[in-house]
PDB file of C-alpha atoms in Angstrom:
ATOM      1  CA  UNK A   1     179.872 117.817 152.239  1.00 48.00           C
ATOM      2  CA  UNK A   2     176.207 118.571 152.092  1.00 46.00           C
ATOM      3  CA  UNK A   3     175.813 122.031 153.561  1.00 47.00           C
ATOM      4  CA  UNK A   4     172.535 123.417 154.793  1.00 44.00           C
ATOM      5  CA  UNK A   5     172.419 125.702 151.757  1.00 46.00           C
ATOM      6  CA  UNK A   6     172.916 122.745 149.373  1.00 47.00           C
ATOM      7  CA  UNK A   7     170.268 120.718 151.166  1.00 40.00           C
ATOM      8  CA  UNK A   8     167.746 123.505 150.878  1.00 41.00           C
ATOM      9  CA  UNK A   9     168.497 123.888 147.165  1.00 44.00           C
ATOM     10  CA  UNK A  10     168.130 120.168 146.502  1.00 41.00           C
ATOM     11  CA  UNK A  11     164.959 120.002 148.529  1.00 43.00           C
ATOM     12  CA  UNK A  12     163.539 122.843 146.455  1.00 44.00           C
ATOM     13  CA  UNK A  13     164.338 121.031 143.235  1.00 41.00           C
ATOM     14  CA  UNK A  14     162.677 117.900 144.578  1.00 42.00           C
ATOM     15  CA  UNK A  15     159.588 119.901 145.364  1.00 40.00           C
ATOM     16  CA  UNK A  16     159.485 121.307 141.859  1.00 33.00           C
ATOM     17  CA  UNK A  17     159.799 117.816 140.399  1.00 35.00           C
ATOM     18  CA  UNK A  18     156.998 116.551 142.600  1.00 34.00           C
ATOM     19  CA  UNK A  19     154.685 119.404 141.545  1.00 33.00           C
ATOM     20  CA  UNK A  20     155.437 119.125 137.823  1.00 36.00           C
ATOM     21  CA  UNK A  21     152.586 117.780 135.626  1.00 39.00           C
ATOM     22  CA  UNK A  22     153.298 114.624 133.674  1.00 41.00           C
ATOM     23  CA  UNK A  23     153.674 115.053 129.931  1.00 44.00           C
ATOM     24  CA  UNK A  24     150.297 115.718 128.290  1.00 48.00           C
ATOM     25  CA  UNK A  25     148.867 112.619 126.696  1.00 51.00           C
ATOM     26  CA  UNK A  26     147.485 113.015 123.183  1.00 48.00           C
ATOM     27  CA  UNK A  27     143.702 113.239 123.173  1.00 49.00           C
ATOM     28  CA  UNK A  28     142.148 110.426 121.185  1.00 49.00           C
ATOM     29  CA  UNK A  29     138.873 111.280 119.475  1.00 53.00           C
ATOM     30  CA  UNK A  30     136.564 108.958 117.642  1.00 52.00           C
ATOM     31  CA  UNK A  31     136.701 109.511 113.911  1.00 52.00           C
ATOM     32  CA  UNK A  32     133.194 110.059 112.611  1.00 55.00           C
ATOM     33  CA  UNK A  33     132.386 108.143 109.460  1.00 53.00           C
ATOM     34  CA  UNK A  34     131.417 110.476 106.635  1.00 51.00           C
ATOM     35  CA  UNK A  35     127.702 110.749 106.014  1.00 53.00           C
ATOM     36  CA  UNK A  36     126.496 108.217 103.481  1.00 60.00           C
ATOM     37  CA  UNK A  37     125.885 109.899 100.176  1.00 69.00           C
ATOM     38  CA  UNK A  38     124.426 108.580  96.966  1.00 74.00           C
ATOM     39  CA  UNK A  39     126.037 109.148  93.577  1.00 85.00           C
ATOM     40  CA  UNK A  40     124.430 111.709  91.274  1.00 91.00           C
ATOM     41  CA  UNK A  41     121.198 110.582  89.679  1.00 95.00           C
ATOM     42  CA  UNK A  42     121.162 109.554  86.015  1.00 96.00           C
ATOM     43  CA  UNK A  43     120.327 112.287  83.530  1.00 97.00           C
ATOM     44  CA  UNK A  44     116.923 110.763  82.764  1.00 98.00           C
ATOM     45  CA  UNK A  45     115.795 111.948  86.206  1.00 98.00           C
ATOM     46  CA  UNK A  46     116.314 115.541  85.141  1.00 98.00           C
ATOM     47  CA  UNK A  47     113.507 118.016  84.401  1.00 98.00           C
ATOM     48  CA  UNK A  48     110.892 117.063  81.812  1.00 98.00           C
ATOM     49  CA  UNK A  49     109.519 120.001  79.852  1.00 98.00           C
ATOM     50  CA  UNK A  50     107.618 118.172  77.102  1.00 98.00           C
ATOM     51  CA  UNK A  51     104.576 117.265  79.235  1.00 98.00           C
ATOM     52  CA  UNK A  52     101.414 119.381  79.674  1.00 97.00           C
ATOM     53  CA  UNK A  53     102.776 120.272  83.107  1.00 98.00           C
ATOM     54  CA  UNK A  54     106.537 120.472  83.691  1.00 98.00           C
ATOM     55  CA  UNK A  55     107.993 117.705  85.843  1.00 98.00           C
ATOM     56  CA  UNK A  56     110.882 118.883  88.041  1.00 97.00           C
ATOM     57  CA  UNK A  57     114.153 117.018  88.362  1.00 98.00           C
ATOM     58  CA  UNK A  58     114.516 114.489  91.167  1.00 97.00           C
ATOM     59  CA  UNK A  59     116.955 115.994  93.705  1.00 95.00           C
ATOM     60  CA  UNK A  60     120.252 114.154  94.084  1.00 94.00           C
ATOM     61  CA  UNK A  61     120.409 112.014  97.212  1.00 93.00           C
ATOM     62  CA  UNK A  62     116.639 111.568  97.420  1.00 93.00           C
ATOM     63  CA  UNK A  63     116.460 107.922  96.385  1.00 94.00           C
ATOM     64  CA  UNK A  64     118.792 104.980  96.888  1.00 96.00           C
ATOM     65  CA  UNK A  65     120.555 103.663  93.769  1.00 97.00           C
ATOM     66  CA  UNK A  66     118.828 100.280  94.038  1.00 97.00           C
ATOM     67  CA  UNK A  67     115.511 102.070  93.373  1.00 98.00           C
ATOM     68  CA  UNK A  68     116.735 103.772  90.212  1.00 98.00           C
ATOM     69  CA  UNK A  69     115.308 102.688  86.896  1.00 99.00           C
ATOM     70  CA  UNK A  70     117.721 100.159  85.422  1.00 98.00           C
ATOM     71  CA  UNK A  71     117.850  97.197  83.092  1.00 98.00           C
ATOM     72  CA  UNK A  72     118.686  93.986  84.947  1.00 99.00           C
ATOM     73  CA  UNK A  73     118.830  90.235  84.499  1.00 98.00           C
ATOM     74  CA  UNK A  74     115.270  88.943  84.380  1.00 98.00           C
ATOM     75  CA  UNK A  75     114.406  87.295  87.732  1.00 98.00           C
ATOM     76  CA  UNK A  76     111.134  85.967  86.253  1.00 98.00           C
ATOM     77  CA  UNK A  77     112.235  84.133  83.085  1.00 96.00           C
ATOM     78  CA  UNK A  78     109.063  82.021  83.021  1.00 96.00           C
ATOM     79  CA  UNK A  79     106.885  85.116  82.550  1.00 97.00           C
ATOM     80  CA  UNK A  80     106.060  86.211  78.984  1.00 97.00           C
ATOM     81  CA  UNK A  81     107.253  89.489  77.565  1.00 98.00           C
ATOM     82  CA  UNK A  82     105.211  92.435  78.784  1.00 98.00           C
ATOM     83  CA  UNK A  83     104.387  90.953  82.183  1.00 98.00           C
ATOM     84  CA  UNK A  84     104.643  93.379  85.081  1.00 98.00           C
ATOM     85  CA  UNK A  85     105.747  91.788  88.360  1.00 98.00           C
ATOM     86  CA  UNK A  86     105.583  93.804  91.578  1.00 97.00           C
ATOM     87  CA  UNK A  87     107.419  92.710  94.721  1.00 96.00           C
ATOM     88  CA  UNK A  88     106.043  94.814  97.600  1.00 93.00           C
ATOM     89  CA  UNK A  89     108.626  93.609 100.124  1.00 93.00           C
ATOM     90  CA  UNK A  90     111.487  94.711  97.881  1.00 96.00           C
ATOM     91  CA  UNK A  91     109.593  97.818  96.681  1.00 96.00           C
ATOM     92  CA  UNK A  92     110.464  96.879  93.101  1.00 98.00           C
ATOM     93  CA  UNK A  93     108.524  96.554  89.854  1.00 98.00           C
ATOM     94  CA  UNK A  94     109.891  94.537  86.939  1.00 99.00           C
ATOM     95  CA  UNK A  95     108.741  94.859  83.352  1.00 99.00           C
ATOM     96  CA  UNK A  96     109.703  91.657  81.539  1.00 99.00           C
ATOM     97  CA  UNK A  97     111.458  92.536  78.277  1.00 98.00           C
ATOM     98  CA  UNK A  98     112.326  88.968  77.321  1.00 96.00           C
ATOM     99  CA  UNK A  99     113.685  85.715  78.734  1.00 94.00           C
ATOM    100  CA  UNK A 100     116.915  87.301  79.888  1.00 97.00           C
ATOM    101  CA  UNK A 101     116.296  90.980  80.593  1.00 98.00           C
ATOM    102  CA  UNK A 102     113.853  93.139  82.524  1.00 99.00           C
ATOM    103  CA  UNK A 103     113.479  96.826  83.296  1.00 99.00           C
ATOM    104  CA  UNK A 104     113.387  97.433  87.035  1.00 99.00           C
ATOM    105  CA  UNK A 105     111.838 100.381  88.864  1.00 99.00           C
ATOM    106  CA  UNK A 106     111.564 101.394  92.493  1.00 98.00           C
ATOM    107  CA  UNK A 107     108.025 101.825  93.832  1.00 97.00           C
ATOM    108  CA  UNK A 108     106.014 102.725  96.904  1.00 95.00           C
ATOM    109  CA  UNK A 109     103.442 100.175  97.993  1.00 92.00           C
ATOM    110  CA  UNK A 110     100.303  99.866 100.091  1.00 82.00           C
ATOM    111  CA  UNK A 111     100.476 100.593 103.787  1.00 81.00           C
ATOM    112  CA  UNK A 112      99.486  97.907 106.289  1.00 62.00           C
ATOM    113  CA  UNK A 113      95.861  96.970 105.769  1.00 54.00           C
ATOM    114  CA  UNK A 114      95.698  98.336 102.235  1.00 67.00           C
ATOM    115  CA  UNK A 115      98.065  96.038 100.343  1.00 74.00           C
ATOM    116  CA  UNK A 116      96.730  93.821  97.570  1.00 81.00           C
ATOM    117  CA  UNK A 117      98.247  90.722  96.026  1.00 88.00           C
ATOM    118  CA  UNK A 118      97.257  88.543  93.129  1.00 93.00           C
ATOM    119  CA  UNK A 119      97.119  88.478  89.359  1.00 96.00           C
ATOM    120  CA  UNK A 120      95.324  91.005  87.195  1.00 97.00           C
ATOM    121  CA  UNK A 121      95.750  92.389  83.709  1.00 97.00           C
ATOM    122  CA  UNK A 122      96.429  95.805  82.319  1.00 98.00           C
ATOM    123  CA  UNK A 123      93.090  97.031  80.986  1.00 98.00           C
ATOM    124  CA  UNK A 124      94.160 100.507  79.834  1.00 97.00           C
ATOM    125  CA  UNK A 125      96.443 103.448  80.587  1.00 98.00           C
ATOM    126  CA  UNK A 126      95.809 107.162  80.962  1.00 97.00           C
ATOM    127  CA  UNK A 127      97.992 110.222  80.526  1.00 98.00           C
ATOM    128  CA  UNK A 128      97.551 112.728  83.363  1.00 98.00           C
ATOM    129  CA  UNK A 129      94.455 110.937  84.696  1.00 98.00           C
ATOM    130  CA  UNK A 130      91.678 112.336  86.817  1.00 97.00           C
ATOM    131  CA  UNK A 131      91.623 111.102  90.397  1.00 94.00           C
ATOM    132  CA  UNK A 132      88.228 109.594  91.176  1.00 93.00           C
ATOM    133  CA  UNK A 133      88.195 108.723  94.847  1.00 91.00           C
ATOM    134  CA  UNK A 134      86.457 105.411  95.685  1.00 88.00           C
ATOM    135  CA  UNK A 135      83.585 105.469  98.165  1.00 91.00           C
ATOM    136  CA  UNK A 136      85.524 103.359 100.681  1.00 87.00           C
ATOM    137  CA  UNK A 137      88.283 105.959 100.816  1.00 89.00           C
ATOM    138  CA  UNK A 138      85.780 108.773 101.259  1.00 92.00           C
ATOM    139  CA  UNK A 139      84.338 106.908 104.252  1.00 94.00           C
ATOM    140  CA  UNK A 140      87.783 107.049 105.839  1.00 91.00           C
ATOM    141  CA  UNK A 141      88.538 110.571 104.650  1.00 92.00           C
ATOM    142  CA  UNK A 142      85.305 112.567 104.189  1.00 94.00           C
ATOM    143  CA  UNK A 143      87.280 115.628 103.103  1.00 95.00           C
ATOM    144  CA  UNK A 144      87.862 113.853  99.777  1.00 94.00           C
ATOM    145  CA  UNK A 145      84.136 113.837  98.921  1.00 96.00           C
ATOM    146  CA  UNK A 146      84.512 116.673  96.354  1.00 95.00           C
ATOM    147  CA  UNK A 147      86.657 114.280  94.282  1.00 95.00           C
ATOM    148  CA  UNK A 148      84.213 111.368  94.303  1.00 95.00           C
ATOM    149  CA  UNK A 149      83.258 109.441  91.191  1.00 93.00           C
ATOM    150  CA  UNK A 150      79.874 111.194  91.212  1.00 95.00           C
ATOM    151  CA  UNK A 151      81.571 114.594  91.295  1.00 96.00           C
ATOM    152  CA  UNK A 152      83.896 113.772  88.435  1.00 95.00           C
ATOM    153  CA  UNK A 153      87.081 113.443  90.445  1.00 96.00           C
ATOM    154  CA  UNK A 154      90.063 115.778  90.681  1.00 96.00           C
ATOM    155  CA  UNK A 155      91.331 117.563  87.594  1.00 97.00           C
ATOM    156  CA  UNK A 156      94.650 116.390  86.131  1.00 97.00           C
ATOM    157  CA  UNK A 157      97.741 118.352  87.013  1.00 97.00           C
ATOM    158  CA  UNK A 158     100.814 118.513  89.225  1.00 94.00           C
ATOM    159  CA  UNK A 159      98.725 118.478  92.422  1.00 94.00           C
ATOM    160  CA  UNK A 160      96.776 115.386  91.413  1.00 96.00           C
ATOM    161  CA  UNK A 161      98.124 112.380  93.392  1.00 94.00           C
ATOM    162  CA  UNK A 162      97.748 110.107  90.351  1.00 96.00           C
ATOM    163  CA  UNK A 163     100.671 111.845  88.710  1.00 98.00           C
ATOM    164  CA  UNK A 164     101.588 111.858  85.039  1.00 99.00           C
ATOM    165  CA  UNK A 165     100.367 108.381  84.061  1.00 99.00           C
ATOM    166  CA  UNK A 166      98.174 105.609  85.455  1.00 98.00           C
ATOM    167  CA  UNK A 167      97.858 101.934  84.564  1.00 98.00           C
ATOM    168  CA  UNK A 168      94.453 100.444  85.451  1.00 97.00           C
ATOM    169  CA  UNK A 169      94.297  96.869  86.745  1.00 97.00           C
ATOM    170  CA  UNK A 170      91.284  94.633  86.078  1.00 97.00           C
ATOM    171  CA  UNK A 171      90.559  91.061  87.150  1.00 96.00           C
ATOM    172  CA  UNK A 172      87.895  88.817  85.628  1.00 95.00           C
ATOM    173  CA  UNK A 173      86.551  91.792  83.718  1.00 94.00           C
ATOM    174  CA  UNK A 174      86.107  93.961  86.809  1.00 96.00           C
ATOM    175  CA  UNK A 175      88.046  96.979  87.959  1.00 94.00           C
ATOM    176  CA  UNK A 176      90.185  96.102  90.981  1.00 92.00           C
ATOM    177  CA  UNK A 177      90.366  99.841  91.845  1.00 89.00           C
ATOM    178  CA  UNK A 178      94.133  99.386  92.136  1.00 92.00           C
ATOM    179  CA  UNK A 179      96.438 101.401  89.925  1.00 95.00           C
ATOM    180  CA  UNK A 180     100.082 101.748  89.064  1.00 97.00           C
ATOM    181  CA  UNK A 181     100.508 105.499  88.886  1.00 97.00           C
ATOM    182  CA  UNK A 182     102.903 108.404  89.164  1.00 98.00           C
ATOM    183  CA  UNK A 183     103.784 110.488  92.168  1.00 96.00           C
ATOM    184  CA  UNK A 184     105.489 113.799  92.841  1.00 92.00           C
ATOM    185  CA  UNK A 185     106.848 112.587  96.214  1.00 94.00           C
ATOM    186  CA  UNK A 186     110.213 110.934  95.525  1.00 95.00           C
ATOM    187  CA  UNK A 187     111.021 110.871  99.244  1.00 94.00           C
ATOM    188  CA  UNK A 188     108.334 108.186  99.689  1.00 94.00           C
ATOM    189  CA  UNK A 189     109.868 105.801  97.156  1.00 96.00           C
ATOM    190  CA  UNK A 190     110.578 102.407  98.684  1.00 95.00           C
ATOM    191  CA  UNK A 191     108.083 102.865 101.523  1.00 93.00           C
ATOM    192  CA  UNK A 192     104.679 101.386 102.362  1.00 89.00           C
ATOM    193  CA  UNK A 193     102.584 104.541 102.366  1.00 86.00           C
ATOM    194  CA  UNK A 194      99.804 104.319  99.797  1.00 77.00           C
ATOM    195  CA  UNK A 195      96.137 103.318 100.043  1.00 76.00           C
ATOM    196  CA  UNK A 196      96.999 100.158  98.135  1.00 77.00           C
ATOM    197  CA  UNK A 197      98.058 101.478  94.740  1.00 91.00           C
ATOM    198  CA  UNK A 198     101.588 101.178  93.414  1.00 95.00           C
ATOM    199  CA  UNK A 199     103.293 104.558  93.169  1.00 96.00           C
ATOM    200  CA  UNK A 200     106.230 105.352  90.918  1.00 98.00           C
ATOM    201  CA  UNK A 201     108.293 108.398  90.161  1.00 98.00           C
ATOM    202  CA  UNK A 202     106.599 110.403  87.416  1.00 98.00           C
ATOM    203  CA  UNK A 203     109.752 109.952  85.335  1.00 99.00           C
ATOM    204  CA  UNK A 204     109.502 106.173  85.701  1.00 99.00           C
ATOM    205  CA  UNK A 205     105.771 105.755  85.198  1.00 99.00           C
ATOM    206  CA  UNK A 206     106.070 107.639  81.896  1.00 99.00           C
ATOM    207  CA  UNK A 207     108.789 105.186  80.845  1.00 99.00           C
ATOM    208  CA  UNK A 208     106.730 102.175  81.948  1.00 99.00           C
ATOM    209  CA  UNK A 209     103.631 103.553  80.212  1.00 98.00           C
ATOM    210  CA  UNK A 210     105.545 103.727  76.936  1.00 98.00           C
ATOM    211  CA  UNK A 211     106.645 100.087  77.289  1.00 98.00           C
ATOM    212  CA  UNK A 212     103.424  98.594  78.669  1.00 97.00           C
ATOM    213  CA  UNK A 213     101.345  96.198  76.577  1.00 96.00           C
ATOM    214  CA  UNK A 214      97.582  96.459  77.023  1.00 95.00           C
ATOM    215  CA  UNK A 215      96.067  93.167  78.153  1.00 97.00           C
ATOM    216  CA  UNK A 216      99.321  91.875  79.622  1.00 97.00           C
ATOM    217  CA  UNK A 217      99.497  90.252  83.040  1.00 98.00           C
ATOM    218  CA  UNK A 218     100.253  92.172  86.213  1.00 98.00           C
ATOM    219  CA  UNK A 219     101.404  90.036  89.136  1.00 97.00           C
ATOM    220  CA  UNK A 220     101.593  91.460  92.656  1.00 95.00           C
ATOM    221  CA  UNK A 221     103.493  89.060  94.884  1.00 94.00           C
ATOM    222  CA  UNK A 222     102.358  88.328  98.427  1.00 87.00           C
ATOM    223  CA  UNK A 223     104.202  90.101 101.211  1.00 71.00           C
ATOM    224  CA  UNK A 224     105.927  88.780 104.302  1.00 63.00           C
ATOM    225  CA  UNK A 225     104.435  91.712 106.207  1.00 46.00           C
ATOM    226  CA  UNK A 226     100.889  90.574 105.545  1.00 45.00           C
ATOM    227  CA  UNK A 227     101.731  86.927 106.307  1.00 48.00           C
ATOM    228  CA  UNK A 228     103.127  88.010 109.661  1.00 43.00           C
ATOM    229  CA  UNK A 229      99.925  89.897 110.448  1.00 36.00           C
ATOM    230  CA  UNK A 230      97.635  86.936 109.723  1.00 40.00           C
TER     231      UNK A 230
END
């Protein structure tokens, strides 16, 4: 028989059951993918102490592996040995070693409005060149007037934007005013940032300088960016 006392007890238990929280559900959290990291740079991007001015090591993680100096299958087998082919869209420079192989380097290229394309030849090279600012650049940036051709340019050294080496491009016997030169700004590699010249890591432009053949062809391919702007 259900007595009043039993009823009250059962009712109390029912109330407790009704007030009880359901079992806690496990909290699901999105798993964050680890930050993309690049493998350590090759040893040849370490410090260089044999130059007139020391060249510091390139910090790990600064440049993507595809922009590292590396020997690759030659994508331009019809070009003679010594030809330099620059692809601005890919931010790559190839030095043709032979029919089958080429040395590939990452580069920075001309910003919109400053890019140049065509065929030239390598007239000469310079170690630690002076920077002689063209008149057209001084018109855009008057603060560079102290480094004009008339004033003798900027002295060589680690603060000179021409870097450790420069390759001078001529066409039909005339200076194009475009250069392939070094840079101390590895974070800009692969980007369109220059006033038209082709920038390389100082480590890489030294290597290219040692391979380059004076008088050889330099081919700068047209860019999809410029075609889209026209």
